[in-house]
mmCIF file with all atom_site columns, C-alpha atoms in Angstrom:
data_model
loop_
_atom_site.group_PDB
_atom_site.id
_atom_site.type_symbol
_atom_site.label_atom_id
_atom_site.label_alt_id
_atom_site.label_comp_id
_atom_site.label_asym_id
_atom_site.label_entity_id
_atom_site.label_seq_id
_atom_site.pdbx_PDB_ins_code
_atom_site.Cartn_x
_atom_site.Cartn_y
_atom_site.Cartn_z
_atom_site.occupancy
_atom_site.B_iso_or_equiv
_atom_site.pdbx_formal_charge
_atom_site.auth_seq_id
_atom_site.auth_comp_id
_atom_site.auth_asym_id
_atom_site.auth_atom_id
_atom_site.pdbx_PDB_model_num
ATOM 1   C CA . UNK A 1 1   ? 0.000   0.000   0.000  1.00 40.00 ? 1   UNK A CA 1
ATOM 2   C CA . UNK A 1 2   ? 1.146   3.530   -0.657 1.00 45.00 ? 2   UNK A CA 1
ATOM 3   C CA . UNK A 1 3   ? 2.455   5.570   2.265  1.00 48.00 ? 3   UNK A CA 1
ATOM 4   C CA . UNK A 1 4   ? -0.128  8.270   1.639  1.00 55.00 ? 4   UNK A CA 1
ATOM 5   C CA . UNK A 1 5   ? -3.876  8.413   1.884  1.00 62.00 ? 5   UNK A CA 1
ATOM 6   C CA . UNK A 1 6   ? -4.383  5.502   4.268  1.00 64.00 ? 6   UNK A CA 1
ATOM 7   C CA . UNK A 1 7   ? -7.313  5.957   6.659  1.00 78.00 ? 7   UNK A CA 1
ATOM 8   C CA . UNK A 1 8   ? -8.119  3.970   9.774  1.00 84.00 ? 8   UNK A CA 1
ATOM 9   C CA . UNK A 1 9   ? -10.107 3.688   12.985 1.00 91.00 ? 9   UNK A CA 1
ATOM 10  C CA . UNK A 1 10  ? -8.279  4.940   16.067 1.00 94.00 ? 10  UNK A CA 1
ATOM 11  C CA . UNK A 1 11  ? -7.669  3.524   19.525 1.00 96.00 ? 11  UNK A CA 1
ATOM 12  C CA . UNK A 1 12  ? -6.090  5.689   22.230 1.00 97.00 ? 12  UNK A CA 1
ATOM 13  C CA . UNK A 1 13  ? -3.699  4.567   24.992 1.00 97.00 ? 13  UNK A CA 1
ATOM 14  C CA . UNK A 1 14  ? -2.154  6.638   27.793 1.00 97.00 ? 14  UNK A CA 1
ATOM 15  C CA . UNK A 1 15  ? 1.075   6.049   29.682 1.00 97.00 ? 15  UNK A CA 1
ATOM 16  C CA . UNK A 1 16  ? 2.657   8.123   32.450 1.00 98.00 ? 16  UNK A CA 1
ATOM 17  C CA . UNK A 1 17  ? 6.362   7.720   33.125 1.00 98.00 ? 17  UNK A CA 1
ATOM 18  C CA . UNK A 1 18  ? 8.212   8.825   36.239 1.00 98.00 ? 18  UNK A CA 1
ATOM 19  C CA . UNK A 1 19  ? 11.625  10.218  37.166 1.00 98.00 ? 19  UNK A CA 1
ATOM 20  C CA . UNK A 1 20  ? 14.593  8.299   35.776 1.00 97.00 ? 20  UNK A CA 1
ATOM 21  C CA . UNK A 1 21  ? 12.627  6.205   33.285 1.00 97.00 ? 21  UNK A CA 1
ATOM 22  C CA . UNK A 1 22  ? 13.779  6.224   29.673 1.00 96.00 ? 22  UNK A CA 1
ATOM 23  C CA . UNK A 1 23  ? 10.985  7.591   27.504 1.00 96.00 ? 23  UNK A CA 1
ATOM 24  C CA . UNK A 1 24  ? 11.930  5.816   24.267 1.00 95.00 ? 24  UNK A CA 1
ATOM 25  C CA . UNK A 1 25  ? 12.540  2.307   25.622 1.00 94.00 ? 25  UNK A CA 1
ATOM 26  C CA . UNK A 1 26  ? 9.476   2.594   27.887 1.00 96.00 ? 26  UNK A CA 1
ATOM 27  C CA . UNK A 1 27  ? 7.294   3.502   24.900 1.00 96.00 ? 27  UNK A CA 1
ATOM 28  C CA . UNK A 1 28  ? 8.745   0.671   22.826 1.00 94.00 ? 28  UNK A CA 1
ATOM 29  C CA . UNK A 1 29  ? 8.075   -1.808  25.669 1.00 95.00 ? 29  UNK A CA 1
ATOM 30  C CA . UNK A 1 30  ? 4.514   -0.437  25.988 1.00 96.00 ? 30  UNK A CA 1
ATOM 31  C CA . UNK A 1 31  ? 3.958   -0.990  22.246 1.00 96.00 ? 31  UNK A CA 1
ATOM 32  C CA . UNK A 1 32  ? 5.372   -4.533  22.381 1.00 94.00 ? 32  UNK A CA 1
ATOM 33  C CA . UNK A 1 33  ? 3.357   -5.528  25.468 1.00 96.00 ? 33  UNK A CA 1
ATOM 34  C CA . UNK A 1 34  ? 0.115   -4.433  23.820 1.00 95.00 ? 34  UNK A CA 1
ATOM 35  C CA . UNK A 1 35  ? 1.106   -5.746  20.377 1.00 94.00 ? 35  UNK A CA 1
ATOM 36  C CA . UNK A 1 36  ? 0.335   -2.407  18.711 1.00 95.00 ? 36  UNK A CA 1
ATOM 37  C CA . UNK A 1 37  ? 0.929   -2.620  14.953 1.00 93.00 ? 37  UNK A CA 1
ATOM 38  C CA . UNK A 1 38  ? 0.512   1.014   13.835 1.00 94.00 ? 38  UNK A CA 1
ATOM 39  C CA . UNK A 1 39  ? 1.320   3.155   16.895 1.00 97.00 ? 39  UNK A CA 1
ATOM 40  C CA . UNK A 1 40  ? 2.118   6.862   16.901 1.00 97.00 ? 40  UNK A CA 1
ATOM 41  C CA . UNK A 1 41  ? 2.452   9.734   19.368 1.00 98.00 ? 41  UNK A CA 1
ATOM 42  C CA . UNK A 1 42  ? -0.683  11.854  19.745 1.00 97.00 ? 42  UNK A CA 1
ATOM 43  C CA . UNK A 1 43  ? 0.760   14.192  22.380 1.00 97.00 ? 43  UNK A CA 1
ATOM 44  C CA . UNK A 1 44  ? 3.282   14.315  25.211 1.00 97.00 ? 44  UNK A CA 1
ATOM 45  C CA . UNK A 1 45  ? 4.015   16.712  28.047 1.00 97.00 ? 45  UNK A CA 1
ATOM 46  C CA . UNK A 1 46  ? 6.726   16.397  30.643 1.00 98.00 ? 46  UNK A CA 1
ATOM 47  C CA . UNK A 1 47  ? 10.424  16.955  31.108 1.00 98.00 ? 47  UNK A CA 1
ATOM 48  C CA . UNK A 1 48  ? 13.749  15.197  30.549 1.00 98.00 ? 48  UNK A CA 1
ATOM 49  C CA . UNK A 1 49  ? 17.269  15.478  31.957 1.00 97.00 ? 49  UNK A CA 1
ATOM 50  C CA . UNK A 1 50  ? 19.127  13.944  29.021 1.00 96.00 ? 50  UNK A CA 1
ATOM 51  C CA . UNK A 1 51  ? 18.617  13.837  25.253 1.00 96.00 ? 51  UNK A CA 1
ATOM 52  C CA . UNK A 1 52  ? 20.620  13.036  22.140 1.00 94.00 ? 52  UNK A CA 1
ATOM 53  C CA . UNK A 1 53  ? 19.312  14.565  18.919 1.00 93.00 ? 53  UNK A CA 1
ATOM 54  C CA . UNK A 1 54  ? 20.334  14.315  15.264 1.00 89.00 ? 54  UNK A CA 1
ATOM 55  C CA . UNK A 1 55  ? 19.975  17.677  13.568 1.00 87.00 ? 55  UNK A CA 1
ATOM 56  C CA . UNK A 1 56  ? 18.250  18.421  10.272 1.00 82.00 ? 56  UNK A CA 1
ATOM 57  C CA . UNK A 1 57  ? 21.464  18.750  8.253  1.00 76.00 ? 57  UNK A CA 1
ATOM 58  C CA . UNK A 1 58  ? 22.396  15.085  8.748  1.00 65.00 ? 58  UNK A CA 1
ATOM 59  C CA . UNK A 1 59  ? 22.312  12.720  5.780  1.00 66.00 ? 59  UNK A CA 1
ATOM 60  C CA . UNK A 1 60  ? 22.461  8.929   5.528  1.00 65.00 ? 60  UNK A CA 1
ATOM 61  C CA . UNK A 1 61  ? 26.159  9.285   4.654  1.00 70.00 ? 61  UNK A CA 1
ATOM 62  C CA . UNK A 1 62  ? 26.872  11.832  7.430  1.00 71.00 ? 62  UNK A CA 1
ATOM 63  C CA . UNK A 1 63  ? 24.796  11.085  10.519 1.00 67.00 ? 63  UNK A CA 1
ATOM 64  C CA . UNK A 1 64  ? 27.307  12.746  12.853 1.00 70.00 ? 64  UNK A CA 1
ATOM 65  C CA . UNK A 1 65  ? 25.390  16.033  13.156 1.00 81.00 ? 65  UNK A CA 1
ATOM 66  C CA . UNK A 1 66  ? 24.366  15.228  16.729 1.00 88.00 ? 66  UNK A CA 1
ATOM 67  C CA . UNK A 1 67  ? 23.891  17.238  19.932 1.00 91.00 ? 67  UNK A CA 1
ATOM 68  C CA . UNK A 1 68  ? 23.834  15.916  23.498 1.00 94.00 ? 68  UNK A CA 1
ATOM 69  C CA . UNK A 1 69  ? 21.710  17.765  26.053 1.00 95.00 ? 69  UNK A CA 1
ATOM 70  C CA . UNK A 1 70  ? 21.845  17.404  29.819 1.00 96.00 ? 70  UNK A CA 1
ATOM 71  C CA . UNK A 1 71  ? 19.983  19.146  32.596 1.00 96.00 ? 71  UNK A CA 1
ATOM 72  C CA . UNK A 1 72  ? 16.263  19.851  32.911 1.00 97.00 ? 72  UNK A CA 1
ATOM 73  C CA . UNK A 1 73  ? 14.389  20.457  29.642 1.00 98.00 ? 73  UNK A CA 1
ATOM 74  C CA . UNK A 1 74  ? 10.631  20.723  29.117 1.00 98.00 ? 74  UNK A CA 1
ATOM 75  C CA . UNK A 1 75  ? 9.138   18.580  26.359 1.00 98.00 ? 75  UNK A CA 1
ATOM 76  C CA . UNK A 1 76  ? 7.498   21.158  24.109 1.00 97.00 ? 76  UNK A CA 1
ATOM 77  C CA . UNK A 1 77  ? 6.584   18.590  21.467 1.00 97.00 ? 77  UNK A CA 1
ATOM 78  C CA . UNK A 1 78  ? 7.115   14.891  20.768 1.00 98.00 ? 78  UNK A CA 1
ATOM 79  C CA . UNK A 1 79  ? 5.912   13.419  17.481 1.00 97.00 ? 79  UNK A CA 1
ATOM 80  C CA . UNK A 1 80  ? 6.480   10.284  15.454 1.00 96.00 ? 80  UNK A CA 1
ATOM 81  C CA . UNK A 1 81  ? 5.754   6.629   14.876 1.00 95.00 ? 81  UNK A CA 1
ATOM 82  C CA . UNK A 1 82  ? 6.519   3.831   17.324 1.00 94.00 ? 82  UNK A CA 1
ATOM 83  C CA . UNK A 1 83  ? 6.892   0.724   15.177 1.00 82.00 ? 83  UNK A CA 1
ATOM 84  C CA . UNK A 1 84  ? 9.969   -1.393  16.108 1.00 76.00 ? 84  UNK A CA 1
ATOM 85  C CA . UNK A 1 85  ? 12.269  1.170   14.464 1.00 82.00 ? 85  UNK A CA 1
ATOM 86  C CA . UNK A 1 86  ? 10.696  4.164   16.209 1.00 89.00 ? 86  UNK A CA 1
ATOM 87  C CA . UNK A 1 87  ? 10.990  7.473   14.346 1.00 93.00 ? 87  UNK A CA 1
ATOM 88  C CA . UNK A 1 88  ? 10.607  10.283  16.859 1.00 96.00 ? 88  UNK A CA 1
ATOM 89  C CA . UNK A 1 89  ? 11.275  14.015  16.747 1.00 96.00 ? 89  UNK A CA 1
ATOM 90  C CA . UNK A 1 90  ? 11.308  16.144  19.881 1.00 97.00 ? 90  UNK A CA 1
ATOM 91  C CA . UNK A 1 91  ? 11.400  19.847  20.668 1.00 98.00 ? 91  UNK A CA 1
ATOM 92  C CA . UNK A 1 92  ? 12.809  20.731  24.097 1.00 98.00 ? 92  UNK A CA 1
ATOM 93  C CA . UNK A 1 93  ? 13.130  24.030  25.968 1.00 98.00 ? 93  UNK A CA 1
ATOM 94  C CA . UNK A 1 94  ? 15.738  24.852  28.600 1.00 96.00 ? 94  UNK A CA 1
ATOM 95  C CA . UNK A 1 95  ? 15.361  26.885  31.799 1.00 95.00 ? 95  UNK A CA 1
ATOM 96  C CA . UNK A 1 96  ? 15.535  30.142  29.833 1.00 96.00 ? 96  UNK A CA 1
ATOM 97  C CA . UNK A 1 97  ? 12.945  29.107  27.261 1.00 96.00 ? 97  UNK A CA 1
ATOM 98  C CA . UNK A 1 98  ? 15.409  28.445  24.430 1.00 97.00 ? 98  UNK A CA 1
ATOM 99  C CA . UNK A 1 99  ? 14.257  25.595  22.223 1.00 97.00 ? 99  UNK A CA 1
ATOM 100 C CA . UNK A 1 100 ? 16.055  22.963  20.221 1.00 96.00 ? 100 UNK A CA 1
ATOM 101 C CA . UNK A 1 101 ? 14.657  20.042  18.298 1.00 95.00 ? 101 UNK A CA 1
ATOM 102 C CA . UNK A 1 102 ? 15.661  17.097  16.201 1.00 94.00 ? 102 UNK A CA 1
ATOM 103 C CA . UNK A 1 103 ? 15.473  13.378  15.534 1.00 93.00 ? 103 UNK A CA 1
ATOM 104 C CA . UNK A 1 104 ? 15.676  11.388  18.784 1.00 95.00 ? 104 UNK A CA 1
ATOM 105 C CA . UNK A 1 105 ? 18.761  9.185   19.046 1.00 91.00 ? 105 UNK A CA 1
ATOM 106 C CA . UNK A 1 106 ? 18.994  7.060   22.154 1.00 83.00 ? 106 UNK A CA 1
ATOM 107 C CA . UNK A 1 107 ? 17.644  7.876   25.574 1.00 85.00 ? 107 UNK A CA 1
ATOM 108 C CA . UNK A 1 108 ? 15.290  10.608  26.741 1.00 94.00 ? 108 UNK A CA 1
ATOM 109 C CA . UNK A 1 109 ? 15.575  10.352  30.535 1.00 97.00 ? 109 UNK A CA 1
ATOM 110 C CA . UNK A 1 110 ? 12.438  11.564  32.330 1.00 98.00 ? 110 UNK A CA 1
ATOM 111 C CA . UNK A 1 111 ? 13.022  14.369  34.864 1.00 98.00 ? 111 UNK A CA 1
ATOM 112 C CA . UNK A 1 112 ? 9.669   14.775  36.660 1.00 97.00 ? 112 UNK A CA 1
ATOM 113 C CA . UNK A 1 113 ? 7.057   13.097  34.460 1.00 98.00 ? 113 UNK A CA 1
ATOM 114 C CA . UNK A 1 114 ? 6.170   12.243  30.893 1.00 98.00 ? 114 UNK A CA 1
ATOM 115 C CA . UNK A 1 115 ? 2.464   11.966  30.123 1.00 98.00 ? 115 UNK A CA 1
ATOM 116 C CA . UNK A 1 116 ? 2.129   10.365  26.699 1.00 98.00 ? 116 UNK A CA 1
ATOM 117 C CA . UNK A 1 117 ? -0.969  9.731   24.629 1.00 98.00 ? 117 UNK A CA 1
ATOM 118 C CA . UNK A 1 118 ? -0.348  6.990   22.058 1.00 98.00 ? 118 UNK A CA 1
ATOM 119 C CA . UNK A 1 119 ? -2.693  6.375   19.158 1.00 97.00 ? 119 UNK A CA 1
ATOM 120 C CA . UNK A 1 120 ? -3.004  3.196   17.150 1.00 96.00 ? 120 UNK A CA 1
ATOM 121 C CA . UNK A 1 121 ? -4.368  3.063   13.620 1.00 92.00 ? 121 UNK A CA 1
ATOM 122 C CA . UNK A 1 122 ? -6.397  -0.147  13.995 1.00 93.00 ? 122 UNK A CA 1
ATOM 123 C CA . UNK A 1 123 ? -6.729  -0.901  10.282 1.00 92.00 ? 123 UNK A CA 1
ATOM 124 C CA . UNK A 1 124 ? -3.057  -0.359  9.426  1.00 90.00 ? 124 UNK A CA 1
ATOM 125 C CA . UNK A 1 125 ? 0.397   -1.764  10.074 1.00 88.00 ? 125 UNK A CA 1
ATOM 126 C CA . UNK A 1 126 ? 3.623   0.258   9.993  1.00 90.00 ? 126 UNK A CA 1
ATOM 127 C CA . UNK A 1 127 ? 7.001   -0.984  8.836  1.00 88.00 ? 127 UNK A CA 1
ATOM 128 C CA . UNK A 1 128 ? 10.196  0.623   7.577  1.00 88.00 ? 128 UNK A CA 1
ATOM 129 C CA . UNK A 1 129 ? 12.182  0.023   4.427  1.00 90.00 ? 129 UNK A CA 1
ATOM 130 C CA . UNK A 1 130 ? 15.347  1.741   3.275  1.00 88.00 ? 130 UNK A CA 1
ATOM 131 C CA . UNK A 1 131 ? 14.489  4.367   0.679  1.00 89.00 ? 131 UNK A CA 1
ATOM 132 C CA . UNK A 1 132 ? 17.244  4.580   -1.923 1.00 89.00 ? 132 UNK A CA 1
ATOM 133 C CA . UNK A 1 133 ? 16.454  8.269   -2.460 1.00 89.00 ? 133 UNK A CA 1
ATOM 134 C CA . UNK A 1 134 ? 17.145  9.232   1.186  1.00 83.00 ? 134 UNK A CA 1
ATOM 135 C CA . UNK A 1 135 ? 19.321  6.355   2.416  1.00 83.00 ? 135 UNK A CA 1
ATOM 136 C CA . UNK A 1 136 ? 17.177  6.151   5.562  1.00 82.00 ? 136 UNK A CA 1
ATOM 137 C CA . UNK A 1 137 ? 14.586  3.550   6.629  1.00 86.00 ? 137 UNK A CA 1
ATOM 138 C CA . UNK A 1 138 ? 11.303  5.266   5.759  1.00 87.00 ? 138 UNK A CA 1
ATOM 139 C CA . UNK A 1 139 ? 7.722   4.537   6.809  1.00 89.00 ? 139 UNK A CA 1
ATOM 140 C CA . UNK A 1 140 ? 5.708   2.022   4.799  1.00 88.00 ? 140 UNK A CA 1
ATOM 141 C CA . UNK A 1 141 ? 1.991   1.729   5.565  1.00 88.00 ? 141 UNK A CA 1
ATOM 142 C CA . UNK A 1 142 ? 0.094   -1.506  4.943  1.00 87.00 ? 142 UNK A CA 1
ATOM 143 C CA . UNK A 1 143 ? -3.563  -2.329  5.320  1.00 90.00 ? 143 UNK A CA 1
ATOM 144 C CA . UNK A 1 144 ? -3.984  -4.981  8.052  1.00 83.00 ? 144 UNK A CA 1
ATOM 145 C CA . UNK A 1 145 ? -6.323  -6.905  5.772  1.00 78.00 ? 145 UNK A CA 1
ATOM 146 C CA . UNK A 1 146 ? -3.486  -7.006  3.242  1.00 62.00 ? 146 UNK A CA 1
ATOM 147 C CA . UNK A 1 147 ? -0.914  -8.227  5.774  1.00 55.00 ? 147 UNK A CA 1
ATOM 148 C CA . UNK A 1 148 ? -3.315  -10.814 7.263  1.00 57.00 ? 148 UNK A CA 1
ATOM 149 C CA . UNK A 1 149 ? -3.725  -12.412 3.812  1.00 52.00 ? 149 UNK A CA 1
ATOM 150 C CA . UNK A 1 150 ? 0.070   -12.844 3.514  1.00 51.00 ? 150 UNK A CA 1
ATOM 151 C CA . UNK A 1 151 ? 0.709   -13.860 7.170  1.00 51.00 ? 151 UNK A CA 1
#
C-alpha cells in the first residue's frame, strides 16, 4: 500500500512515566506488550534530563550532526511513529525558554514526568524500508487486511 492516503479507525492509549525512566525504551516496551501494529504519538508533556538529537542537516552518509543535552528540559513537542524502528522528533526548551529540536537518538531520561498519549491506527500496520532516495529507513503503511492475507 502507498504511504499516503491511508485511513483507519483509532484507539487511544495513555502512559505516564516517572523520574529516571527512559521515555523511548518505555514507549517501545509499551507498544510490544500491547502488540500495537501502527502506533504513533498523539501528544506528550513532561520533562527530561538527558537527550541526544540528530539535527536536520544530517544525511544517511553523514549522521554525525548530533547534539547531546543534559539538565532539565521541558518537552514542548514529541511526534512520530513507534513501530519497532521508532521514528521520533522532539522539541525541548531549557530553563531560559530556548528551544532545540531534532530526531531522537537514544535515551530521553524523564526528569519529573512524561504523560504520553499513544494512538493506534487499527486498520493499518507500519514498517520501515530503506528508501534509496534518502538512504534512511522510511515509513511504509500496509492495510492490516493485506498483511493478514500474507501472514
